Amino acid sequence: MDVSFLFRRSNLKERRCPMLGKLASGEMVVDRFNSHNHIGLSRFLPVALARINSLGRGFLVEEVDFGSSIGETICVPTGPGDEIVFAQRPKRFGLTRFVKNRKSEPCSSLVVILKVGDCGEYVLITAFVGTRPEPEPWDERNFAQQADPSAARKAAFRFWLSHALVWGAEPIVPGTETTVCPW
């Protein structure tokens, strides 16, 4: 049974949002238009949400381990022999690091990213099989929101210079592929 809720931001604007589940702390979680919710997670997402406590935070990035494989992660560690390219994914503001000669790997964790909505609900930004990544190096808005933007930026660079998304697992904007690191 699909359940959706009508949120009224003002008398002029309404939106219907499918309910995805509830957090351990009791808040409702809804999907958003154009969420980056990856296909095949519908049976794991409510379970993961029920294990997350918001602690009153406005933005959450949580990794939930299920103890056994729930799918495959497309974000893999890379090494010296890997064929690396960069390309822009749709609805992203910078280039993503990809690896062409690797395959996705089994993973037992689900990453869930949520933000608090106008009515106290949490809104799904994205959910995917994998471990918690750092923001991509082009995401200056994210770094600006951190307590130590410089340290956050360095952590992102370290992570993305040793990890990449598996080539072909995500759509890219045609014509954006390059072997030159943009950051």
mmCIF file with all atom_site columns, C-alpha atoms in Angstrom:
data_model
loop_
_atom_site.group_PDB
_atom_site.id
_atom_site.type_symbol
_atom_site.label_atom_id
_atom_site.label_alt_id
_atom_site.label_comp_id
_atom_site.label_asym_id
_atom_site.label_entity_id
_atom_site.label_seq_id
_atom_site.pdbx_PDB_ins_code
_atom_site.Cartn_x
_atom_site.Cartn_y
_atom_site.Cartn_z
_atom_site.occupancy
_atom_site.B_iso_or_equiv
_atom_site.pdbx_formal_charge
_atom_site.auth_seq_id
_atom_site.auth_comp_id
_atom_site.auth_asym_id
_atom_site.auth_atom_id
_atom_site.pdbx_PDB_model_num
ATOM 1   C CA . MET A 1 1   ? 0.000  0.000  0.000   1.00 0.00 ? 1   MET A CA 1
ATOM 2   C CA . ASP A 1 2   ? 1.446  3.353  -1.049  1.00 0.00 ? 2   ASP A CA 1
ATOM 3   C CA . VAL A 1 3   ? 1.068  6.115  1.514   1.00 0.00 ? 3   VAL A CA 1
ATOM 4   C CA . SER A 1 4   ? 1.655  9.764  0.756   1.00 0.00 ? 4   SER A CA 1
ATOM 5   C CA . PHE A 1 5   ? 1.204  12.932 2.736   1.00 0.00 ? 5   PHE A CA 1
ATOM 6   C CA . LEU A 1 6   ? 0.101  16.376 1.712   1.00 0.00 ? 6   LEU A CA 1
ATOM 7   C CA . PHE A 1 7   ? 2.380  19.078 3.071   1.00 0.00 ? 7   PHE A CA 1
ATOM 8   C CA . ARG A 1 8   ? 1.099  22.627 3.009   1.00 0.00 ? 8   ARG A CA 1
ATOM 9   C CA . ARG A 1 9   ? 3.974  25.115 3.106   1.00 0.00 ? 9   ARG A CA 1
ATOM 10  C CA . SER A 1 10  ? 1.627  28.039 2.699   1.00 0.00 ? 10  SER A CA 1
ATOM 11  C CA . ASN A 1 11  ? -1.863 28.609 1.389   1.00 0.00 ? 11  ASN A CA 1
ATOM 12  C CA . LEU A 1 12  ? -0.385 28.825 -2.107  1.00 0.00 ? 12  LEU A CA 1
ATOM 13  C CA . LYS A 1 13  ? 1.910  25.815 -2.271  1.00 0.00 ? 13  LYS A CA 1
ATOM 14  C CA . GLU A 1 14  ? 1.231  22.144 -1.569  1.00 0.00 ? 14  GLU A CA 1
ATOM 15  C CA . ARG A 1 15  ? 3.174  18.977 -2.313  1.00 0.00 ? 15  ARG A CA 1
ATOM 16  C CA . ARG A 1 16  ? 2.435  15.269 -2.039  1.00 0.00 ? 16  ARG A CA 1
ATOM 17  C CA . CYS A 1 17  ? 5.261  13.129 -0.716  1.00 0.00 ? 17  CYS A CA 1
ATOM 18  C CA . PRO A 1 18  ? 5.340  9.323  -0.501  1.00 0.00 ? 18  PRO A CA 1
ATOM 19  C CA . MET A 1 19  ? 6.115  8.123  3.018   1.00 0.00 ? 19  MET A CA 1
ATOM 20  C CA . LEU A 1 20  ? 9.193  5.890  3.183   1.00 0.00 ? 20  LEU A CA 1
ATOM 21  C CA . GLY A 1 21  ? 9.198  5.069  6.893   1.00 0.00 ? 21  GLY A CA 1
ATOM 22  C CA . LYS A 1 22  ? 9.928  6.465  10.340  1.00 0.00 ? 22  LYS A CA 1
ATOM 23  C CA . LEU A 1 23  ? 13.183 7.124  12.140  1.00 0.00 ? 23  LEU A CA 1
ATOM 24  C CA . ALA A 1 24  ? 13.985 5.431  15.459  1.00 0.00 ? 24  ALA A CA 1
ATOM 25  C CA . SER A 1 25  ? 13.448 8.872  17.005  1.00 0.00 ? 25  SER A CA 1
ATOM 26  C CA . GLY A 1 26  ? 9.875  8.959  15.618  1.00 0.00 ? 26  GLY A CA 1
ATOM 27  C CA . GLU A 1 27  ? 10.078 11.438 12.728  1.00 0.00 ? 27  GLU A CA 1
ATOM 28  C CA . MET A 1 28  ? 8.364  10.574 9.466   1.00 0.00 ? 28  MET A CA 1
ATOM 29  C CA . VAL A 1 29  ? 10.580 10.232 6.361   1.00 0.00 ? 29  VAL A CA 1
ATOM 30  C CA . VAL A 1 30  ? 9.213  11.127 2.944   1.00 0.00 ? 30  VAL A CA 1
ATOM 31  C CA . ASP A 1 31  ? 10.596 10.926 -0.556  1.00 0.00 ? 31  ASP A CA 1
ATOM 32  C CA . ARG A 1 32  ? 11.109 14.064 -2.578  1.00 0.00 ? 32  ARG A CA 1
ATOM 33  C CA . PHE A 1 33  ? 10.606 14.835 -6.200  1.00 0.00 ? 33  PHE A CA 1
ATOM 34  C CA . ASN A 1 34  ? 13.835 13.869 -7.987  1.00 0.00 ? 34  ASN A CA 1
ATOM 35  C CA . SER A 1 35  ? 15.414 12.088 -5.020  1.00 0.00 ? 35  SER A CA 1
ATOM 36  C CA . HIS A 1 36  ? 18.540 10.108 -5.796  1.00 0.00 ? 36  HIS A CA 1
ATOM 37  C CA . ASN A 1 37  ? 17.008 6.965  -4.303  1.00 0.00 ? 37  ASN A CA 1
ATOM 38  C CA . HIS A 1 38  ? 18.696 4.021  -5.996  1.00 0.00 ? 38  HIS A CA 1
ATOM 39  C CA . ILE A 1 39  ? 16.529 1.259  -7.459  1.00 0.00 ? 39  ILE A CA 1
ATOM 40  C CA . GLY A 1 40  ? 16.069 -1.929 -5.442  1.00 0.00 ? 40  GLY A CA 1
ATOM 41  C CA . LEU A 1 41  ? 16.335 -0.424 -1.969  1.00 0.00 ? 41  LEU A CA 1
ATOM 42  C CA . SER A 1 42  ? 12.641 -0.351 -1.089  1.00 0.00 ? 42  SER A CA 1
ATOM 43  C CA . ARG A 1 43  ? 12.812 -3.409 1.172   1.00 0.00 ? 43  ARG A CA 1
ATOM 44  C CA . PHE A 1 44  ? 15.935 -2.201 3.040   1.00 0.00 ? 44  PHE A CA 1
ATOM 45  C CA . LEU A 1 45  ? 15.152 1.494  3.385   1.00 0.00 ? 45  LEU A CA 1
ATOM 46  C CA . PRO A 1 46  ? 12.360 1.249  6.026   1.00 0.00 ? 46  PRO A CA 1
ATOM 47  C CA . VAL A 1 47  ? 14.561 -1.057 8.134   1.00 0.00 ? 47  VAL A CA 1
ATOM 48  C CA . ALA A 1 48  ? 17.523 1.333  7.863   1.00 0.00 ? 48  ALA A CA 1
ATOM 49  C CA . LEU A 1 49  ? 15.369 4.357  8.710   1.00 0.00 ? 49  LEU A CA 1
ATOM 50  C CA . ALA A 1 50  ? 14.038 2.595  11.821  1.00 0.00 ? 50  ALA A CA 1
ATOM 51  C CA . ARG A 1 51  ? 17.647 2.291  13.079  1.00 0.00 ? 51  ARG A CA 1
ATOM 52  C CA . ILE A 1 52  ? 18.486 6.004  12.677  1.00 0.00 ? 52  ILE A CA 1
ATOM 53  C CA . ASN A 1 53  ? 18.057 8.521  15.500  1.00 0.00 ? 53  ASN A CA 1
ATOM 54  C CA . SER A 1 54  ? 17.927 12.122 14.274  1.00 0.00 ? 54  SER A CA 1
ATOM 55  C CA . LEU A 1 55  ? 19.174 13.629 17.556  1.00 0.00 ? 55  LEU A CA 1
ATOM 56  C CA . GLY A 1 56  ? 17.487 16.827 16.350  1.00 0.00 ? 56  GLY A CA 1
ATOM 57  C CA . ARG A 1 57  ? 19.967 17.317 13.500  1.00 0.00 ? 57  ARG A CA 1
ATOM 58  C CA . GLY A 1 58  ? 18.862 19.177 10.379  1.00 0.00 ? 58  GLY A CA 1
ATOM 59  C CA . PHE A 1 59  ? 21.000 17.106 8.010   1.00 0.00 ? 59  PHE A CA 1
ATOM 60  C CA . LEU A 1 60  ? 21.884 13.434 8.415   1.00 0.00 ? 60  LEU A CA 1
ATOM 61  C CA . VAL A 1 61  ? 24.347 11.166 6.640   1.00 0.00 ? 61  VAL A CA 1
ATOM 62  C CA . GLU A 1 62  ? 24.040 7.711  8.167   1.00 0.00 ? 62  GLU A CA 1
ATOM 63  C CA . GLU A 1 63  ? 25.498 4.312  7.318   1.00 0.00 ? 63  GLU A CA 1
ATOM 64  C CA . VAL A 1 64  ? 23.458 1.298  8.442   1.00 0.00 ? 64  VAL A CA 1
ATOM 65  C CA . ASP A 1 65  ? 25.155 -2.125 8.396   1.00 0.00 ? 65  ASP A CA 1
ATOM 66  C CA . PHE A 1 66  ? 22.837 -5.096 7.830   1.00 0.00 ? 66  PHE A CA 1
ATOM 67  C CA . GLY A 1 67  ? 25.461 -7.721 8.747   1.00 0.00 ? 67  GLY A CA 1
ATOM 68  C CA . SER A 1 68  ? 25.324 -9.529 5.397   1.00 0.00 ? 68  SER A CA 1
ATOM 69  C CA . SER A 1 69  ? 25.375 -8.481 1.764   1.00 0.00 ? 69  SER A CA 1
ATOM 70  C CA . ILE A 1 70  ? 22.343 -6.452 0.630   1.00 0.00 ? 70  ILE A CA 1
ATOM 71  C CA . GLY A 1 71  ? 23.690 -5.604 -2.810  1.00 0.00 ? 71  GLY A CA 1
ATOM 72  C CA . GLU A 1 72  ? 26.738 -4.187 -4.517  1.00 0.00 ? 72  GLU A CA 1
ATOM 73  C CA . THR A 1 73  ? 28.480 -0.878 -4.005  1.00 0.00 ? 73  THR A CA 1
ATOM 74  C CA . ILE A 1 74  ? 29.599 1.082  -7.043  1.00 0.00 ? 74  ILE A CA 1
ATOM 75  C CA . CYS A 1 75  ? 32.053 3.193  -5.014  1.00 0.00 ? 75  CYS A CA 1
ATOM 76  C CA . VAL A 1 76  ? 35.235 1.129  -4.881  1.00 0.00 ? 76  VAL A CA 1
ATOM 77  C CA . PRO A 1 77  ? 38.820 1.646  -3.685  1.00 0.00 ? 77  PRO A CA 1
ATOM 78  C CA . THR A 1 78  ? 41.275 2.353  -6.504  1.00 0.00 ? 78  THR A CA 1
ATOM 79  C CA . GLY A 1 79  ? 44.967 1.721  -6.989  1.00 0.00 ? 79  GLY A CA 1
ATOM 80  C CA . PRO A 1 80  ? 47.876 2.476  -9.326  1.00 0.00 ? 80  PRO A CA 1
ATOM 81  C CA . GLY A 1 81  ? 46.775 0.050  -12.083 1.00 0.00 ? 81  GLY A CA 1
ATOM 82  C CA . ASP A 1 82  ? 43.249 1.413  -12.411 1.00 0.00 ? 82  ASP A CA 1
ATOM 83  C CA . GLU A 1 83  ? 41.970 3.323  -15.449 1.00 0.00 ? 83  GLU A CA 1
ATOM 84  C CA . ILE A 1 84  ? 40.562 6.585  -14.048 1.00 0.00 ? 84  ILE A CA 1
ATOM 85  C CA . VAL A 1 85  ? 38.333 9.088  -15.858 1.00 0.00 ? 85  VAL A CA 1
ATOM 86  C CA . PHE A 1 86  ? 36.223 12.031 -14.730 1.00 0.00 ? 86  PHE A CA 1
ATOM 87  C CA . ALA A 1 87  ? 32.753 12.920 -15.988 1.00 0.00 ? 87  ALA A CA 1
ATOM 88  C CA . GLN A 1 88  ? 29.745 14.912 -14.875 1.00 0.00 ? 88  GLN A CA 1
ATOM 89  C CA . ARG A 1 89  ? 26.669 13.094 -13.625 1.00 0.00 ? 89  ARG A CA 1
ATOM 90  C CA . PRO A 1 90  ? 23.250 14.624 -14.294 1.00 0.00 ? 90  PRO A CA 1
ATOM 91  C CA . LYS A 1 91  ? 22.090 17.138 -11.667 1.00 0.00 ? 91  LYS A CA 1
ATOM 92  C CA . ARG A 1 92  ? 25.609 17.462 -10.228 1.00 0.00 ? 92  ARG A CA 1
ATOM 93  C CA . PHE A 1 93  ? 27.725 20.607 -10.291 1.00 0.00 ? 93  PHE A CA 1
ATOM 94  C CA . GLY A 1 94  ? 31.144 19.063 -10.848 1.00 0.00 ? 94  GLY A CA 1
ATOM 95  C CA . LEU A 1 95  ? 32.981 16.070 -12.250 1.00 0.00 ? 95  LEU A CA 1
ATOM 96  C CA . THR A 1 96  ? 32.931 12.670 -10.546 1.00 0.00 ? 96  THR A CA 1
ATOM 97  C CA . ARG A 1 97  ? 35.888 10.274 -10.444 1.00 0.00 ? 97  ARG A CA 1
ATOM 98  C CA . PHE A 1 98  ? 35.178 6.951  -12.223 1.00 0.00 ? 98  PHE A CA 1
ATOM 99  C CA . VAL A 1 99  ? 37.167 3.739  -12.668 1.00 0.00 ? 99  VAL A CA 1
ATOM 100 C CA . LYS A 1 100 ? 36.789 1.883  -15.982 1.00 0.00 ? 100 LYS A CA 1
ATOM 101 C CA . ASN A 1 101 ? 38.467 -1.460 -15.221 1.00 0.00 ? 101 ASN A CA 1
ATOM 102 C CA . ARG A 1 102 ? 36.644 -2.372 -12.015 1.00 0.00 ? 102 ARG A CA 1
ATOM 103 C CA . LYS A 1 103 ? 33.321 -3.957 -11.071 1.00 0.00 ? 103 LYS A CA 1
ATOM 104 C CA . SER A 1 104 ? 30.929 -3.263 -8.225  1.00 0.00 ? 104 SER A CA 1
ATOM 105 C CA . GLU A 1 105 ? 31.591 -5.152 -4.986  1.00 0.00 ? 105 GLU A CA 1
ATOM 106 C CA . PRO A 1 106 ? 29.292 -6.908 -2.477  1.00 0.00 ? 106 PRO A CA 1
ATOM 107 C CA . CYS A 1 107 ? 28.376 -4.692 0.470   1.00 0.00 ? 107 CYS A CA 1
ATOM 108 C CA . SER A 1 108 ? 26.362 -5.053 3.681   1.00 0.00 ? 108 SER A CA 1
ATOM 109 C CA . SER A 1 109 ? 25.724 -1.339 4.307   1.00 0.00 ? 109 SER A CA 1
ATOM 110 C CA . LEU A 1 110 ? 23.176 1.219  3.189   1.00 0.00 ? 110 LEU A CA 1
ATOM 111 C CA . VAL A 1 111 ? 23.927 4.954  3.270   1.00 0.00 ? 111 VAL A CA 1
ATOM 112 C CA . VAL A 1 112 ? 20.952 7.255  3.859   1.00 0.00 ? 112 VAL A CA 1
ATOM 113 C CA . ILE A 1 113 ? 21.117 11.037 3.491   1.00 0.00 ? 113 ILE A CA 1
ATOM 114 C CA . LEU A 1 114 ? 18.208 13.070 4.886   1.00 0.00 ? 114 LEU A CA 1
ATOM 115 C CA . LYS A 1 115 ? 17.369 16.704 5.556   1.00 0.00 ? 115 LYS A CA 1
ATOM 116 C CA . VAL A 1 116 ? 14.671 18.116 7.792   1.00 0.00 ? 116 VAL A CA 1
ATOM 117 C CA . GLY A 1 117 ? 11.643 19.438 5.910   1.00 0.00 ? 117 GLY A CA 1
ATOM 118 C CA . ASP A 1 118 ? 9.468  22.479 6.449   1.00 0.00 ? 118 ASP A CA 1
ATOM 119 C CA . CYS A 1 119 ? 6.982  20.585 8.616   1.00 0.00 ? 119 CYS A CA 1
ATOM 120 C CA . GLY A 1 120 ? 9.448  18.661 10.823  1.00 0.00 ? 120 GLY A CA 1
ATOM 121 C CA . GLU A 1 121 ? 9.483  15.577 8.611   1.00 0.00 ? 121 GLU A CA 1
ATOM 122 C CA . TYR A 1 122 ? 12.727 14.255 7.132   1.00 0.00 ? 122 TYR A CA 1
ATOM 123 C CA . VAL A 1 123 ? 13.145 14.262 3.366   1.00 0.00 ? 123 VAL A CA 1
ATOM 124 C CA . LEU A 1 124 ? 15.236 11.649 1.566   1.00 0.00 ? 124 LEU A CA 1
ATOM 125 C CA . ILE A 1 125 ? 18.066 13.181 -0.437  1.00 0.00 ? 125 ILE A CA 1
ATOM 126 C CA . THR A 1 126 ? 19.607 9.863  -1.474  1.00 0.00 ? 126 THR A CA 1
ATOM 127 C CA . ALA A 1 127 ? 20.050 6.257  -0.386  1.00 0.00 ? 127 ALA A CA 1
ATOM 128 C CA . PHE A 1 128 ? 22.509 3.758  -1.826  1.00 0.00 ? 128 PHE A CA 1
ATOM 129 C CA . VAL A 1 129 ? 24.298 0.495  -1.075  1.00 0.00 ? 129 VAL A CA 1
ATOM 130 C CA . GLY A 1 130 ? 27.794 1.318  0.134   1.00 0.00 ? 130 GLY A CA 1
ATOM 131 C CA . THR A 1 131 ? 29.820 2.805  2.938   1.00 0.00 ? 131 THR A CA 1
ATOM 132 C CA . ARG A 1 132 ? 29.732 6.438  3.940   1.00 0.00 ? 132 ARG A CA 1
ATOM 133 C CA . PRO A 1 133 ? 31.724 8.458  1.403   1.00 0.00 ? 133 PRO A CA 1
ATOM 134 C CA . GLU A 1 134 ? 33.122 11.935 1.725   1.00 0.00 ? 134 GLU A CA 1
ATOM 135 C CA . PRO A 1 135 ? 31.426 14.699 -0.296  1.00 0.00 ? 135 PRO A CA 1
ATOM 136 C CA . GLU A 1 136 ? 32.844 15.076 -3.783  1.00 0.00 ? 136 GLU A CA 1
ATOM 137 C CA . PRO A 1 137 ? 35.727 17.595 -3.981  1.00 0.00 ? 137 PRO A CA 1
ATOM 138 C CA . TRP A 1 138 ? 33.720 20.078 -6.066  1.00 0.00 ? 138 TRP A CA 1
ATOM 139 C CA . ASP A 1 139 ? 31.013 20.410 -3.371  1.00 0.00 ? 139 ASP A CA 1
ATOM 140 C CA . GLU A 1 140 ? 32.080 23.758 -1.883  1.00 0.00 ? 140 GLU A CA 1
ATOM 141 C CA . ARG A 1 141 ? 28.608 24.369 -0.421  1.00 0.00 ? 141 ARG A CA 1
ATOM 142 C CA . ASN A 1 142 ? 29.013 21.259 1.708   1.00 0.00 ? 142 ASN A CA 1
ATOM 143 C CA . PHE A 1 143 ? 32.465 22.297 2.919   1.00 0.00 ? 143 PHE A CA 1
ATOM 144 C CA . ALA A 1 144 ? 31.224 25.777 3.857   1.00 0.00 ? 144 ALA A CA 1
ATOM 145 C CA . GLN A 1 145 ? 28.694 24.189 6.241   1.00 0.00 ? 145 GLN A CA 1
ATOM 146 C CA . GLN A 1 146 ? 31.343 22.210 8.143   1.00 0.00 ? 146 GLN A CA 1
ATOM 147 C CA . ALA A 1 147 ? 32.919 23.311 11.426  1.00 0.00 ? 147 ALA A CA 1
ATOM 148 C CA . ASP A 1 148 ? 36.342 23.138 9.749   1.00 0.00 ? 148 ASP A CA 1
ATOM 149 C CA . PRO A 1 149 ? 35.858 23.608 5.971   1.00 0.00 ? 149 PRO A CA 1
ATOM 150 C CA . SER A 1 150 ? 39.573 23.153 5.261   1.00 0.00 ? 150 SER A CA 1
ATOM 151 C CA . ALA A 1 151 ? 39.739 19.804 7.076   1.00 0.00 ? 151 ALA A CA 1
ATOM 152 C CA . ALA A 1 152 ? 36.514 18.641 5.383   1.00 0.00 ? 152 ALA A CA 1
ATOM 153 C CA . ARG A 1 153 ? 37.909 19.563 1.968   1.00 0.00 ? 153 ARG A CA 1
ATOM 154 C CA . LYS A 1 154 ? 41.182 17.677 2.676   1.00 0.00 ? 154 LYS A CA 1
ATOM 155 C CA . ALA A 1 155 ? 39.254 14.585 3.813   1.00 0.00 ? 155 ALA A CA 1
ATOM 156 C CA . ALA A 1 156 ? 37.175 14.709 0.617   1.00 0.00 ? 156 ALA A CA 1
ATOM 157 C CA . PHE A 1 157 ? 40.293 14.950 -1.559  1.00 0.00 ? 157 PHE A CA 1
ATOM 158 C CA . ARG A 1 158 ? 41.956 12.036 0.272   1.00 0.00 ? 158 ARG A CA 1
ATOM 159 C CA . PHE A 1 159 ? 38.851 9.879  -0.099  1.00 0.00 ? 159 PHE A CA 1
ATOM 160 C CA . TRP A 1 160 ? 38.170 10.633 -3.781  1.00 0.00 ? 160 TRP A CA 1
ATOM 161 C CA . LEU A 1 161 ? 41.820 10.231 -4.795  1.00 0.00 ? 161 LEU A CA 1
ATOM 162 C CA . SER A 1 162 ? 41.624 6.640  -3.487  1.00 0.00 ? 162 SER A CA 1
ATOM 163 C CA . HIS A 1 163 ? 38.017 5.775  -4.506  1.00 0.00 ? 163 HIS A CA 1
ATOM 164 C CA . ALA A 1 164 ? 35.884 6.050  -7.622  1.00 0.00 ? 164 ALA A CA 1
ATOM 165 C CA . LEU A 1 165 ? 32.490 5.072  -8.964  1.00 0.00 ? 165 LEU A CA 1
ATOM 166 C CA . VAL A 1 166 ? 32.416 2.095  -11.319 1.00 0.00 ? 166 VAL A CA 1
ATOM 167 C CA . TRP A 1 167 ? 32.228 3.338  -14.919 1.00 0.00 ? 167 TRP A CA 1
ATOM 168 C CA . GLY A 1 168 ? 28.865 2.561  -16.516 1.00 0.00 ? 168 GLY A CA 1
ATOM 169 C CA . ALA A 1 169 ? 27.016 2.203  -13.208 1.00 0.00 ? 169 ALA A CA 1
ATOM 170 C CA . GLU A 1 170 ? 25.755 5.817  -13.253 1.00 0.00 ? 170 GLU A CA 1
ATOM 171 C CA . PRO A 1 171 ? 24.592 7.980  -16.153 1.00 0.00 ? 171 PRO A CA 1
ATOM 172 C CA . ILE A 1 172 ? 26.880 10.786 -17.266 1.00 0.00 ? 172 ILE A CA 1
ATOM 173 C CA . VAL A 1 173 ? 26.383 13.982 -19.218 1.00 0.00 ? 173 VAL A CA 1
ATOM 174 C CA . PRO A 1 174 ? 27.628 13.256 -22.762 1.00 0.00 ? 174 PRO A CA 1
ATOM 175 C CA . GLY A 1 175 ? 30.812 15.069 -23.738 1.00 0.00 ? 175 GLY A CA 1
ATOM 176 C CA . THR A 1 176 ? 32.085 15.642 -20.176 1.00 0.00 ? 176 THR A CA 1
ATOM 177 C CA . GLU A 1 177 ? 34.533 12.711 -19.960 1.00 0.00 ? 177 GLU A CA 1
ATOM 178 C CA . THR A 1 178 ? 38.178 13.618 -19.333 1.00 0.00 ? 178 THR A CA 1
ATOM 179 C CA . THR A 1 179 ? 41.295 11.955 -17.951 1.00 0.00 ? 179 THR A CA 1
ATOM 180 C CA . VAL A 1 180 ? 42.457 15.249 -16.419 1.00 0.00 ? 180 VAL A CA 1
ATOM 181 C CA . CYS A 1 181 ? 41.702 15.564 -12.704 1.00 0.00 ? 181 CYS A CA 1
ATOM 182 C CA . PRO A 1 182 ? 39.541 18.705 -12.335 1.00 0.00 ? 182 PRO A CA 1
ATOM 183 C CA . TRP A 1 183 ? 40.339 19.229 -8.684  1.00 0.00 ? 183 TRP A CA 1
#
